[in-house]
Tab-separated table of C-alpha atoms in Angstrom:
chain	number	residue	atom	x	y	z
A	19	MET	CA	-0.015	-0.247	0.202
A	20	LEU	CA	2.818	2.203	0.512
A	21	ARG	CA	4.858	1.519	-2.287
A	22	TYR	CA	1.363	2.283	-4.339
A	23	ALA	CA	0.842	5.760	-2.567
A	24	MET	CA	4.877	6.340	-3.219
A	25	VAL	CA	3.899	5.265	-6.810
A	26	ALA	CA	0.875	8.078	-7.061
A	27	THR	CA	2.565	10.357	-4.914
A	28	LEU	CA	5.853	10.597	-7.881
A	29	GLY	CA	3.251	10.427	-10.451
A	30	LEU	CA	1.560	13.465	-9.879
A	31	ALA	CA	4.885	15.671	-8.916
A	32	PHE	CA	5.968	14.256	-12.360
A	33	ALA	CA	2.561	15.983	-13.657
A	34	VAL	CA	3.199	18.672	-11.988
A	35	THR	CA	7.020	19.143	-13.369
A	36	SER	CA	5.826	18.497	-17.043
A	37	ALA	CA	3.089	20.988	-17.045
A	38	VAL	CA	5.236	23.670	-15.521
A	39	THR	CA	8.014	23.177	-18.414
A	40	GLY	CA	5.337	23.080	-20.682
A	41	ASN	CA	6.426	19.293	-22.335
A	42	ALA	CA	4.455	17.093	-24.525
A	43	GLU	CA	2.334	15.667	-21.104
A	44	GLY	CA	2.296	18.780	-19.249
A	45	LYS	CA	0.422	19.835	-22.706
A	46	SER	CA	-2.355	17.342	-21.946
A	47	ASP	CA	-2.751	17.838	-18.248
A	48	VAL	CA	-3.573	21.509	-19.019
A	49	ALA	CA	-4.733	20.752	-22.888
A	50	PRO	CA	-6.365	17.376	-23.001
A	51	THR	CA	-8.272	17.533	-26.113
A	52	GLY	CA	-5.262	19.138	-28.047
A	53	ALA	CA	-6.876	23.543	-27.879
A	54	LEU	CA	-6.589	25.339	-24.718
A	55	ARG	CA	-10.044	25.979	-23.929
A	56	VAL	CA	-10.432	29.002	-21.903
A	57	ALA	CA	-13.355	30.074	-20.320
A	58	VAL	CA	-14.720	34.249	-20.668
A	59	ALA	CA	-17.653	36.586	-19.230
A	60	VAL	CA	-19.040	38.473	-22.319
A	61	GLY	CA	-20.725	41.723	-21.112
A	62	PRO	CA	-21.557	44.699	-22.327
A	63	ALA	CA	-19.009	47.194	-20.642
A	64	ALA	CA	-15.494	46.119	-20.638
A	65	SER	CA	-13.140	45.485	-17.552
A	66	ALA	CA	-10.369	44.290	-16.179
A	67	PHE	CA	-12.007	40.525	-15.709
A	68	TRP	CA	-15.402	41.621	-18.600
A	69	THR	CA	-14.939	40.927	-21.848
A	70	THR	CA	-17.049	42.338	-24.554
A	71	ARG	CA	-18.366	41.727	-28.363
A	72	ASP	CA	-15.972	43.039	-31.237
A	73	PRO	CA	-19.023	44.632	-33.422
A	74	SER	CA	-17.000	43.826	-36.473
A	75	THR	CA	-16.325	39.761	-35.909
A	76	GLY	CA	-19.054	39.192	-32.918
A	77	LYS	CA	-16.286	37.812	-30.840
A	78	PRO	CA	-14.784	38.348	-27.550
A	79	ARG	CA	-12.359	40.874	-26.884
A	80	GLY	CA	-10.383	42.350	-23.636
A	81	VAL	CA	-8.138	41.481	-21.401
A	82	THR	CA	-8.740	37.584	-20.424
A	83	VAL	CA	-9.161	37.267	-24.101
A	84	GLU	CA	-5.051	38.841	-24.505
A	85	LEU	CA	-3.750	36.415	-21.676
A	86	ALA	CA	-5.963	33.603	-22.855
A	87	LYS	CA	-3.829	33.838	-27.062
A	88	ALA	CA	-0.866	34.214	-24.075
A	89	ALA	CA	-1.390	31.195	-22.573
A	90	ALA	CA	-2.103	28.875	-26.133
A	91	ASP	CA	1.044	30.328	-27.525
A	92	LYS	CA	2.933	29.278	-24.238
A	93	LEU	CA	1.616	25.933	-24.666
A	94	HIS	CA	1.850	26.006	-28.659
A	95	VAL	CA	-1.935	25.048	-29.537
A	96	PRO	CA	-4.980	26.490	-30.433
A	97	LEU	CA	-6.738	28.710	-28.233
A	98	LEU	CA	-10.993	28.419	-27.797
A	99	LEU	CA	-12.700	30.641	-26.354
A	100	VAL	CA	-16.220	29.722	-24.509
A	101	GLU	CA	-18.501	31.949	-23.636
A	102	TYR	CA	-20.217	32.552	-20.038
A	103	GLN	CA	-22.250	34.758	-18.495
A	104	SER	CA	-21.164	35.424	-15.167
A	105	SER	CA	-18.191	34.115	-12.837
A	106	ASP	CA	-20.318	31.909	-11.025
A	107	GLU	CA	-21.599	30.036	-14.617
A	108	ILE	CA	-18.205	29.413	-15.253
A	109	ALA	CA	-17.488	28.034	-12.159
A	110	ALA	CA	-20.636	25.793	-12.325
A	111	ALA	CA	-19.457	24.190	-15.478
A	112	SER	CA	-15.956	23.176	-14.056
A	113	GLY	CA	-16.714	19.619	-13.920
A	114	LYS	CA	-18.278	19.397	-17.359
A	115	ASP	CA	-15.129	19.082	-18.700
A	116	VAL	CA	-15.725	21.837	-21.200
A	117	TRP	CA	-12.897	24.838	-20.216
A	118	ASP	CA	-9.702	23.951	-19.005
A	119	LEU	CA	-8.717	27.510	-17.432
A	120	SER	CA	-10.319	30.720	-16.713
A	121	PHE	CA	-9.794	33.844	-14.867
A	122	MET	CA	-12.692	35.348	-12.181
A	123	PRO	CA	-12.981	37.558	-9.195
A	124	ALA	CA	-11.911	35.598	-6.515
A	125	ASP	CA	-14.297	34.343	-4.202
A	126	VAL	CA	-14.544	31.765	-1.299
A	127	LYS	CA	-18.438	29.990	-2.558
A	128	ARG	CA	-16.398	29.047	-5.935
A	129	GLU	CA	-13.917	27.010	-4.193
A	130	GLN	CA	-16.093	23.943	-4.154
A	131	PHE	CA	-15.863	24.122	-7.915
A	132	VAL	CA	-12.751	25.404	-8.807
A	133	ASP	CA	-8.745	26.054	-7.995
A	134	GLN	CA	-7.423	29.525	-7.798
A	135	GLY	CA	-4.288	30.341	-8.406
A	136	PRO	CA	-2.574	33.891	-8.344
A	137	ALA	CA	-4.114	36.998	-8.842
A	138	TYR	CA	-3.186	39.570	-11.717
A	139	VAL	CA	-5.313	42.800	-11.133
A	140	ALA	CA	-7.106	44.344	-8.590
A	141	TYR	CA	-10.676	44.176	-9.068
A	142	MET	CA	-12.878	46.380	-7.022
A	143	SER	CA	-16.681	47.043	-6.983
A	144	GLY	CA	-19.114	49.979	-6.872
A	145	TYR	CA	-22.103	51.551	-8.042
A	146	LEU	CA	-23.703	53.416	-11.255
A	147	VAL	CA	-26.152	56.009	-10.664
A	148	ARG	CA	-29.225	56.583	-13.428
A	149	ALA	CA	-29.077	59.993	-15.186
A	150	GLY	CA	-30.551	62.715	-12.941
A	151	SER	CA	-30.678	60.857	-9.684
A	152	ASP	CA	-29.985	62.320	-6.397
A	153	ILE	CA	-27.811	59.836	-4.674
A	154	ARG	CA	-23.881	60.821	-4.519
A	155	SER	CA	-23.002	58.357	-1.513
A	156	VAL	CA	-23.362	53.959	-1.045
A	157	ALA	CA	-25.339	55.182	1.910
A	158	ASP	CA	-27.984	56.437	-0.406
A	159	VAL	CA	-28.010	53.963	-2.491
A	160	ASP	CA	-29.921	51.672	0.188
A	161	ARG	CA	-32.771	53.721	1.035
A	162	ALA	CA	-36.618	52.491	0.585
A	163	GLY	CA	-37.557	53.413	-3.427
A	164	MET	CA	-34.415	52.854	-4.581
A	165	ARG	CA	-34.017	49.888	-7.153
A	166	VAL	CA	-31.347	47.895	-7.688
A	167	GLY	CA	-29.556	45.564	-10.122
A	168	CYS	CA	-26.462	43.696	-10.148
A	169	ILE	CA	-25.572	40.498	-11.751
A	170	GLU	CA	-26.472	36.656	-10.694
A	171	GLY	CA	-23.691	35.229	-10.259
A	172	THR	CA	-21.239	37.586	-9.095
A	173	SER	CA	-19.231	38.407	-5.839
A	174	THR	CA	-20.673	41.040	-5.986
A	175	SER	CA	-24.054	40.523	-6.288
A	176	ARG	CA	-23.501	38.431	-3.127
A	177	THR	CA	-21.823	41.694	-1.374
A	178	VAL	CA	-24.537	44.116	-2.765
A	179	GLU	CA	-27.186	41.612	-1.433
A	180	ARG	CA	-25.849	41.254	2.685
A	181	SER	CA	-25.515	45.104	2.658
A	182	LEU	CA	-28.554	46.275	1.425
A	183	LYS	CA	-31.458	46.595	3.962
A	184	GLN	CA	-33.768	49.030	2.322
A	185	ALA	CA	-33.508	49.482	-1.230
A	186	LYS	CA	-35.009	46.779	-3.656
A	187	LEU	CA	-32.993	44.903	-5.750
A	188	THR	CA	-32.950	43.116	-8.686
A	189	LYS	CA	-30.466	40.532	-10.146
A	190	PHE	CA	-29.932	39.996	-13.902
A	191	VAL	CA	-28.865	37.226	-15.615
A	192	LYS	CA	-27.766	39.144	-19.109
A	193	PRO	CA	-25.544	42.128	-17.933
A	194	GLU	CA	-26.720	43.689	-21.264
A	195	GLU	CA	-30.468	43.751	-19.967
A	196	ALA	CA	-29.176	45.278	-16.823
A	197	ALA	CA	-26.787	48.297	-18.626
A	198	GLU	CA	-30.051	48.710	-20.942
A	199	LEU	CA	-32.802	49.847	-17.984
A	200	ILE	CA	-30.313	52.011	-15.910
A	201	GLY	CA	-29.809	53.536	-18.888
A	202	LYS	CA	-33.321	53.870	-19.853
A	203	GLY	CA	-33.548	55.342	-16.090
A	204	GLU	CA	-35.473	51.910	-14.966
A	205	LEU	CA	-33.026	51.550	-12.304
A	206	ASP	CA	-31.795	53.829	-10.132
A	207	ALA	CA	-27.881	52.243	-9.041
A	208	LEU	CA	-26.141	49.084	-10.737
A	209	ALA	CA	-23.244	47.663	-8.910
A	210	MET	CA	-20.444	46.049	-11.217
A	211	GLY	CA	-16.876	45.746	-11.296
A	212	MET	CA	-15.168	49.660	-11.892
A	213	GLY	CA	-13.815	49.583	-14.992
A	214	ALA	CA	-17.168	47.846	-16.210
A	215	LEU	CA	-19.185	50.730	-14.782
A	216	GLU	CA	-17.351	53.695	-15.765
A	217	ASP	CA	-16.934	51.632	-19.287
A	218	LEU	CA	-20.518	52.177	-19.207
A	219	SER	CA	-20.993	55.790	-17.877
A	220	ARG	CA	-19.503	56.531	-21.475
A	221	LYS	CA	-22.159	54.584	-22.962
A	222	LEU	CA	-25.071	56.036	-21.482
A	223	PRO	CA	-25.226	59.981	-21.285
A	224	GLY	CA	-25.769	61.779	-17.814
A	225	THR	CA	-25.247	58.069	-16.019
A	226	ARG	CA	-22.497	58.596	-12.823
A	227	VAL	CA	-19.738	56.099	-11.411
A	228	LEU	CA	-19.977	56.931	-7.126
A	229	ASP	CA	-16.472	57.188	-5.613
A	230	GLN	CA	-16.271	54.772	-3.274
A	231	VAL	CA	-15.716	50.858	-3.296
A	232	ILE	CA	-18.039	48.682	-2.432
A	233	GLN	CA	-16.176	45.152	-2.635
A	234	SER	CA	-12.271	44.592	-3.401
A	235	THR	CA	-10.808	41.377	-4.447
A	236	GLY	CA	-8.395	39.713	-7.316
A	237	VAL	CA	-9.138	38.749	-10.658
A	238	VAL	CA	-7.003	35.540	-10.170
A	239	VAL	CA	-6.525	33.061	-12.352
A	240	VAL	CA	-8.776	29.277	-11.792
A	241	VAL	CA	-8.997	25.600	-13.534
A	242	PRO	CA	-11.582	23.234	-12.805
A	243	LYS	CA	-10.701	21.632	-9.191
A	244	GLY	CA	-8.366	18.843	-8.498
A	245	LYS	CA	-6.641	19.101	-11.379
A	246	ALA	CA	-2.762	19.528	-9.857
A	247	ALA	CA	-0.899	19.690	-12.908
A	248	ALA	CA	-2.848	22.368	-14.472
A	249	LYS	CA	-2.951	24.240	-11.786
A	250	ALA	CA	0.109	24.091	-11.465
A	251	TRP	CA	1.042	25.057	-14.594
A	252	ALA	CA	-1.489	28.165	-14.496
A	253	ALA	CA	0.474	30.311	-11.761
A	254	HIS	CA	3.386	29.827	-13.644
A	255	PHE	CA	2.231	30.672	-16.372
A	256	LEU	CA	1.034	33.702	-14.764
A	257	ASP	CA	3.492	35.059	-12.661
A	258	GLU	CA	5.899	35.465	-15.788
A	259	ALA	CA	2.806	37.193	-17.869
A	260	LYS	CA	2.882	39.479	-14.758
A	261	ALA	CA	7.131	39.685	-14.775
A	262	ASP	CA	7.355	39.868	-18.150
A	263	GLY	CA	4.901	42.623	-19.556
A	264	THR	CA	1.921	40.503	-20.770
A	265	VAL	CA	-0.251	41.367	-17.784
A	266	ARG	CA	0.811	45.401	-18.086
A	267	SER	CA	0.400	45.325	-22.077
A	268	ALA	CA	-3.222	43.567	-21.900
A	269	LEU	CA	-4.559	46.135	-19.601
A	270	ASP	CA	-3.525	48.669	-21.536
A	271	GLY	CA	-4.219	47.773	-24.799
A	272	ASN	CA	-7.883	47.694	-23.935
A	273	GLY	CA	-7.948	50.952	-22.067
A	274	PHE	CA	-7.082	49.995	-18.756
A	275	THR	CA	-4.098	52.069	-17.856
A	276	SER	CA	-4.584	53.182	-14.522
A	277	ASP	CA	-5.021	49.756	-13.033
A	278	LYS	CA	-1.856	48.198	-11.633
A	279	VAL	CA	-0.857	45.017	-11.881
A	280	ALA	CA	-0.776	42.607	-8.569
A	281	PRO	CA	2.684	41.818	-6.580
């Protein structure tokens, strides 16, 4: 029994080493189908996490897409983007063998589905308020009669749900629907990541992003639960991407020049 345990341990150690060094065995651990399947969340506004659709191609574009391309290049395999509407959707699909790698805000709830690696950027959430609103602070949001929206399946949604006592909260499965309603003035405030809110504010005249942060976490690289070799490769890849400027380039190339790369 002890011999078998030692063999299993040595086998796992070899798989992890192979994955990190990127040899043939490592590729099969990280991208078992021969392509790197990277899950991305697609929404109406861009951030260091959210992707949007390229108007000319209809395909996702954004920071996580650029990191996905770099990861596939590192492995010398094709890239396949797998689209979802939220981080929770991505995490829930982790056991279905439909994606190999993803990026999402760190969240304790998702640890039962995914193994989290290092962060590449800080992720702060706040509120966008409708045009003409008298809301000036986060405290003003939580009043009777206030209509607040958030995106279901996000860590921000859980933070907002815990904090609001008087306002009416609506969770939207489709981020585009929430964006449309606040643009029409049918929501008083919308909670999302700051980057996405700033992008939305530029698209929706009269709306404002409050200065106060309601949640702060890191956007981390993740793999499906229990894939030790893939987790080791992902962590090594992201650490290198931060050190060699890949992350900085992805942020700057998508307009997030003021976002700081995580240490």
